[in-house]
PDB file of C-alpha atoms in Angstrom:
ATOM      1  CA  UNK A   1      19.796 -16.394 -12.579  1.00 39.00           C
ATOM      2  CA  UNK A   2      19.308 -12.998 -14.508  1.00 40.00           C
ATOM      3  CA  UNK A   3      16.342 -10.014 -13.937  1.00 44.00           C
ATOM      4  CA  UNK A   4      13.828 -11.406 -15.496  1.00 42.00           C
ATOM      5  CA  UNK A   5      13.469 -15.128 -13.644  1.00 41.00           C
ATOM      6  CA  UNK A   6      14.030 -13.348 -10.672  1.00 39.00           C
ATOM      7  CA  UNK A   7      10.946 -10.984 -10.617  1.00 40.00           C
ATOM      8  CA  UNK A   8       8.211 -12.126  -9.233  1.00 44.00           C
ATOM      9  CA  UNK A   9       5.329 -12.977 -12.112  1.00 50.00           C
ATOM     10  CA  UNK A  10       2.977  -9.887 -12.261  1.00 62.00           C
ATOM     11  CA  UNK A  11      -0.689  -8.936 -14.669  1.00 79.00           C
ATOM     12  CA  UNK A  12      -0.012  -7.376 -17.649  1.00 89.00           C
ATOM     13  CA  UNK A  13      -1.879  -4.193 -16.498  1.00 96.00           C
ATOM     14  CA  UNK A  14      -3.039  -1.762 -19.842  1.00 97.00           C
ATOM     15  CA  UNK A  15      -3.727   1.599 -18.356  1.00 97.00           C
ATOM     16  CA  UNK A  16      -6.701   3.983 -20.662  1.00 96.00           C
ATOM     17  CA  UNK A  17      -6.504   7.160 -19.641  1.00 94.00           C
ATOM     18  CA  UNK A  18     -11.001   8.304 -19.261  1.00 93.00           C
ATOM     19  CA  UNK A  19     -12.842  10.986 -20.232  1.00 87.00           C
ATOM     20  CA  UNK A  20     -15.824  11.142 -21.881  1.00 82.00           C
ATOM     21  CA  UNK A  21     -14.106  11.547 -25.983  1.00 85.00           C
ATOM     22  CA  UNK A  22     -14.908   9.361 -28.447  1.00 86.00           C
ATOM     23  CA  UNK A  23     -11.414   8.118 -28.629  1.00 90.00           C
ATOM     24  CA  UNK A  24     -11.071   7.208 -25.365  1.00 91.00           C
ATOM     25  CA  UNK A  25     -14.105   4.236 -26.264  1.00 93.00           C
ATOM     26  CA  UNK A  26     -12.047   3.078 -29.117  1.00 94.00           C
ATOM     27  CA  UNK A  27      -8.539   3.331 -26.325  1.00 95.00           C
ATOM     28  CA  UNK A  28     -10.981   0.934 -24.062  1.00 96.00           C
ATOM     29  CA  UNK A  29     -11.765  -1.032 -26.819  1.00 97.00           C
ATOM     30  CA  UNK A  30      -8.316  -2.144 -28.209  1.00 97.00           C
ATOM     31  CA  UNK A  31      -6.936  -2.834 -23.988  1.00 97.00           C
ATOM     32  CA  UNK A  32     -10.328  -5.077 -23.113  1.00 97.00           C
ATOM     33  CA  UNK A  33      -9.011  -6.852 -26.564  1.00 96.00           C
ATOM     34  CA  UNK A  34      -5.975  -7.230 -25.619  1.00 96.00           C
ATOM     35  CA  UNK A  35      -6.268  -7.346 -22.494  1.00 96.00           C
ATOM     36  CA  UNK A  36      -8.694 -10.081 -22.849  1.00 95.00           C
ATOM     37  CA  UNK A  37      -5.514 -12.147 -25.668  1.00 94.00           C
ATOM     38  CA  UNK A  38      -3.549 -12.159 -23.103  1.00 93.00           C
ATOM     39  CA  UNK A  39      -4.877 -13.088 -20.210  1.00 94.00           C
ATOM     40  CA  UNK A  40      -4.298  -9.100 -18.619  1.00 95.00           C
ATOM     41  CA  UNK A  41      -6.612  -6.347 -17.521  1.00 96.00           C
ATOM     42  CA  UNK A  42      -8.042  -2.916 -17.798  1.00 97.00           C
ATOM     43  CA  UNK A  43      -7.455  -0.375 -15.835  1.00 97.00           C
ATOM     44  CA  UNK A  44      -9.299   3.046 -16.084  1.00 97.00           C
ATOM     45  CA  UNK A  45      -7.700   5.822 -14.377  1.00 97.00           C
ATOM     46  CA  UNK A  46      -9.855   9.152 -14.545  1.00 96.00           C
ATOM     47  CA  UNK A  47      -8.294  12.249 -12.433  1.00 95.00           C
ATOM     48  CA  UNK A  48     -10.121  14.978 -11.128  1.00 93.00           C
ATOM     49  CA  UNK A  49      -8.090  17.478 -12.477  1.00 87.00           C
ATOM     50  CA  UNK A  50      -7.719  21.108 -10.010  1.00 83.00           C
ATOM     51  CA  UNK A  51     -11.247  23.979 -10.463  1.00 74.00           C
ATOM     52  CA  UNK A  52     -10.844  27.794 -11.401  1.00 69.00           C
ATOM     53  CA  UNK A  53     -13.613  28.915  -9.557  1.00 61.00           C
ATOM     54  CA  UNK A  54     -15.230  30.825  -6.254  1.00 60.00           C
ATOM     55  CA  UNK A  55     -12.985  30.092  -3.282  1.00 65.00           C
ATOM     56  CA  UNK A  56     -15.511  29.967  -0.580  1.00 68.00           C
ATOM     57  CA  UNK A  57     -14.986  26.489   0.677  1.00 67.00           C
ATOM     58  CA  UNK A  58     -18.616  25.619   0.661  1.00 73.00           C
ATOM     59  CA  UNK A  59     -18.732  26.122  -3.124  1.00 75.00           C
ATOM     60  CA  UNK A  60     -15.745  24.620  -3.596  1.00 75.00           C
ATOM     61  CA  UNK A  61     -16.648  21.146  -1.748  1.00 78.00           C
ATOM     62  CA  UNK A  62     -19.777  20.802  -3.917  1.00 83.00           C
ATOM     63  CA  UNK A  63     -17.734  21.678  -6.860  1.00 83.00           C
ATOM     64  CA  UNK A  64     -15.559  18.940  -6.116  1.00 84.00           C
ATOM     65  CA  UNK A  65     -18.605  16.176  -4.369  1.00 89.00           C
ATOM     66  CA  UNK A  66     -19.920  17.275  -8.703  1.00 91.00           C
ATOM     67  CA  UNK A  67     -16.319  16.289 -10.037  1.00 89.00           C
ATOM     68  CA  UNK A  68     -15.517  13.351  -7.985  1.00 92.00           C
ATOM     69  CA  UNK A  69     -19.800  11.947  -8.667  1.00 94.00           C
ATOM     70  CA  UNK A  70     -18.547  12.135 -12.697  1.00 93.00           C
ATOM     71  CA  UNK A  71     -16.085  10.702 -12.699  1.00 94.00           C
ATOM     72  CA  UNK A  72     -17.474   7.595 -10.452  1.00 95.00           C
ATOM     73  CA  UNK A  73     -20.141   7.567 -13.124  1.00 94.00           C
ATOM     74  CA  UNK A  74     -18.317   7.305 -16.321  1.00 94.00           C
ATOM     75  CA  UNK A  75     -15.625   4.721 -15.212  1.00 96.00           C
ATOM     76  CA  UNK A  76     -18.527   2.820 -14.037  1.00 96.00           C
ATOM     77  CA  UNK A  77     -19.896   3.476 -17.237  1.00 95.00           C
ATOM     78  CA  UNK A  78     -17.070   2.498 -18.565  1.00 96.00           C
ATOM     79  CA  UNK A  79     -16.730  -0.698 -16.545  1.00 97.00           C
ATOM     80  CA  UNK A  80     -19.748  -1.800 -18.398  1.00 97.00           C
ATOM     81  CA  UNK A  81     -18.186  -2.007 -21.925  1.00 95.00           C
ATOM     82  CA  UNK A  82     -14.861  -3.597 -20.314  1.00 97.00           C
ATOM     83  CA  UNK A  83     -16.940  -6.026 -18.727  1.00 97.00           C
ATOM     84  CA  UNK A  84     -19.395  -6.687 -21.982  1.00 96.00           C
ATOM     85  CA  UNK A  85     -16.044  -6.508 -24.680  1.00 95.00           C
ATOM     86  CA  UNK A  86     -13.583  -8.794 -22.553  1.00 96.00           C
ATOM     87  CA  UNK A  87     -15.541 -10.072 -19.445  1.00 96.00           C
ATOM     88  CA  UNK A  88     -13.386  -7.789 -17.346  1.00 96.00           C
ATOM     89  CA  UNK A  89     -14.111  -6.514 -14.710  1.00 96.00           C
ATOM     90  CA  UNK A  90     -11.173  -3.220 -14.536  1.00 97.00           C
ATOM     91  CA  UNK A  91      -9.145  -1.717 -11.358  1.00 97.00           C
ATOM     92  CA  UNK A  92     -10.632   1.858 -11.780  1.00 97.00           C
ATOM     93  CA  UNK A  93      -8.796   4.938 -10.276  1.00 97.00           C
ATOM     94  CA  UNK A  94      -9.435   8.337  -9.463  1.00 96.00           C
ATOM     95  CA  UNK A  95      -6.743  10.696  -8.723  1.00 96.00           C
ATOM     96  CA  UNK A  96      -7.360  14.425  -8.208  1.00 94.00           C
ATOM     97  CA  UNK A  97      -4.292  16.206 -10.093  1.00 93.00           C
ATOM     98  CA  UNK A  98      -2.988  17.670 -13.059  1.00 91.00           C
ATOM     99  CA  UNK A  99      -3.559  14.973 -15.423  1.00 90.00           C
ATOM    100  CA  UNK A 100      -0.323  14.010 -16.510  1.00 88.00           C
ATOM    101  CA  UNK A 101       1.605  13.993 -13.058  1.00 90.00           C
ATOM    102  CA  UNK A 102      -0.882  11.468 -11.887  1.00 93.00           C
ATOM    103  CA  UNK A 103      -0.171   9.897 -14.601  1.00 92.00           C
ATOM    104  CA  UNK A 104       2.943   9.446 -14.501  1.00 89.00           C
ATOM    105  CA  UNK A 105       2.982   8.831 -10.594  1.00 93.00           C
ATOM    106  CA  UNK A 106       0.869   6.735 -10.620  1.00 95.00           C
ATOM    107  CA  UNK A 107       2.900   4.691 -13.584  1.00 92.00           C
ATOM    108  CA  UNK A 108       5.933   4.582 -10.944  1.00 91.00           C
ATOM    109  CA  UNK A 109       3.614   3.998  -8.599  1.00 93.00           C
ATOM    110  CA  UNK A 110       2.023   0.093  -9.968  1.00 94.00           C
ATOM    111  CA  UNK A 111       4.387  -2.217 -11.550  1.00 93.00           C
ATOM    112  CA  UNK A 112       1.855  -3.724 -13.289  1.00 93.00           C
ATOM    113  CA  UNK A 113       1.534  -0.963 -14.869  1.00 95.00           C
ATOM    114  CA  UNK A 114       2.696  -2.556 -18.538  1.00 94.00           C
ATOM    115  CA  UNK A 115       1.379  -0.318 -21.352  1.00 94.00           C
ATOM    116  CA  UNK A 116      -0.568   2.679 -22.107  1.00 94.00           C
ATOM    117  CA  UNK A 117      -2.888   3.238 -24.351  1.00 95.00           C
ATOM    118  CA  UNK A 118      -4.098   6.282 -24.986  1.00 92.00           C
ATOM    119  CA  UNK A 119      -6.715   8.204 -28.135  1.00 89.00           C
ATOM    120  CA  UNK A 120      -5.706   9.942 -30.276  1.00 86.00           C
ATOM    121  CA  UNK A 121      -7.887  12.761 -30.773  1.00 80.00           C
ATOM    122  CA  UNK A 122      -9.194  13.915 -34.255  1.00 76.00           C
ATOM    123  CA  UNK A 123     -10.599  17.411 -34.171  1.00 67.00           C
ATOM    124  CA  UNK A 124      -8.339  20.101 -35.195  1.00 63.00           C
ATOM    125  CA  UNK A 125      -7.121  21.153 -31.559  1.00 66.00           C
ATOM    126  CA  UNK A 126      -4.734  17.562 -32.330  1.00 59.00           C
ATOM    127  CA  UNK A 127      -4.018  15.099 -30.548  1.00 62.00           C
ATOM    128  CA  UNK A 128      -4.311  15.525 -27.627  1.00 68.00           C
ATOM    129  CA  UNK A 129      -2.196  17.549 -24.763  1.00 65.00           C
ATOM    130  CA  UNK A 130      -1.457  14.128 -23.627  1.00 70.00           C
ATOM    131  CA  UNK A 131      -1.068  12.075 -25.804  1.00 67.00           C
ATOM    132  CA  UNK A 132       1.353  15.017 -27.291  1.00 64.00           C
ATOM    133  CA  UNK A 133       3.567  15.658 -24.386  1.00 67.00           C
ATOM    134  CA  UNK A 134       3.414  12.295 -23.209  1.00 70.00           C
ATOM    135  CA  UNK A 135       4.095  10.233 -27.361  1.00 68.00           C
ATOM    136  CA  UNK A 136       5.777  13.376 -27.948  1.00 65.00           C
ATOM    137  CA  UNK A 137       9.117  14.722 -25.711  1.00 62.00           C
ATOM    138  CA  UNK A 138       8.846  12.171 -23.186  1.00 62.00           C
ATOM    139  CA  UNK A 139       7.911   9.643 -24.908  1.00 62.00           C
ATOM    140  CA  UNK A 140      11.870   8.019 -25.222  1.00 65.00           C
ATOM    141  CA  UNK A 141      12.460   8.094 -21.342  1.00 69.00           C
ATOM    142  CA  UNK A 142       8.677   6.626 -20.239  1.00 74.00           C
ATOM    143  CA  UNK A 143       8.481   3.062 -18.389  1.00 83.00           C
ATOM    144  CA  UNK A 144       5.727   1.541 -20.085  1.00 89.00           C
ATOM    145  CA  UNK A 145       5.237   1.197 -24.506  1.00 90.00           C
ATOM    146  CA  UNK A 146       2.032   3.543 -25.744  1.00 89.00           C
ATOM    147  CA  UNK A 147      -0.530   2.765 -27.656  1.00 90.00           C
ATOM    148  CA  UNK A 148      -2.254   5.573 -29.186  1.00 90.00           C
ATOM    149  CA  UNK A 149      -5.341   4.762 -31.003  1.00 92.00           C
ATOM    150  CA  UNK A 150      -6.595   6.652 -34.036  1.00 90.00           C
ATOM    151  CA  UNK A 151      -9.914   7.878 -33.136  1.00 87.00           C
ATOM    152  CA  UNK A 152     -11.086   7.523 -36.728  1.00 90.00           C
ATOM    153  CA  UNK A 153     -10.800   4.421 -36.417  1.00 91.00           C
ATOM    154  CA  UNK A 154     -14.251   1.994 -35.696  1.00 92.00           C
ATOM    155  CA  UNK A 155     -14.669  -0.206 -34.010  1.00 92.00           C
ATOM    156  CA  UNK A 156     -14.241  -2.593 -36.457  1.00 94.00           C
ATOM    157  CA  UNK A 157     -10.853  -1.365 -37.275  1.00 94.00           C
ATOM    158  CA  UNK A 158     -10.389  -2.329 -33.778  1.00 94.00           C
ATOM    159  CA  UNK A 159     -10.792  -5.281 -32.969  1.00 93.00           C
ATOM    160  CA  UNK A 160      -9.390  -6.422 -36.015  1.00 92.00           C
ATOM    161  CA  UNK A 161      -6.554  -4.688 -34.636  1.00 91.00           C
ATOM    162  CA  UNK A 162      -6.443  -5.800 -30.299  1.00 88.00           C
TER     163      UNK A 162
END
């Protein structure tokens, strides 16, 4: 028997790395539409990156709590959007650390993640550091396909593509 035939069935999970950018919302829309059409799931990853600032424990603790509250607020807002778009309840994931490292760790830990969906920025600074790293140097060794959603698309164009 082949390896594919003996592998337990898992749901195809579309993973979206989220933040508060407009291109993130387009990537989310694409992932939600694709998950709906393929009977998959959506997972939203928000990574709280290490903070620079005061070394005082109390202040650092407050800043960390505020960052977590912001992450939860953004995730819940985006989860509502997924619900409206595709009637799906996404998995919400918050991690702390460097965005790229936490993303790679999550993909290795969760075999149901089958597709990574990223929004590509349209500003003069380029598509974004995560897109540049993953779609560039690392793309050949990545375990899952990467779908880049251009930030210049309209929601209707995203719907057509999905």
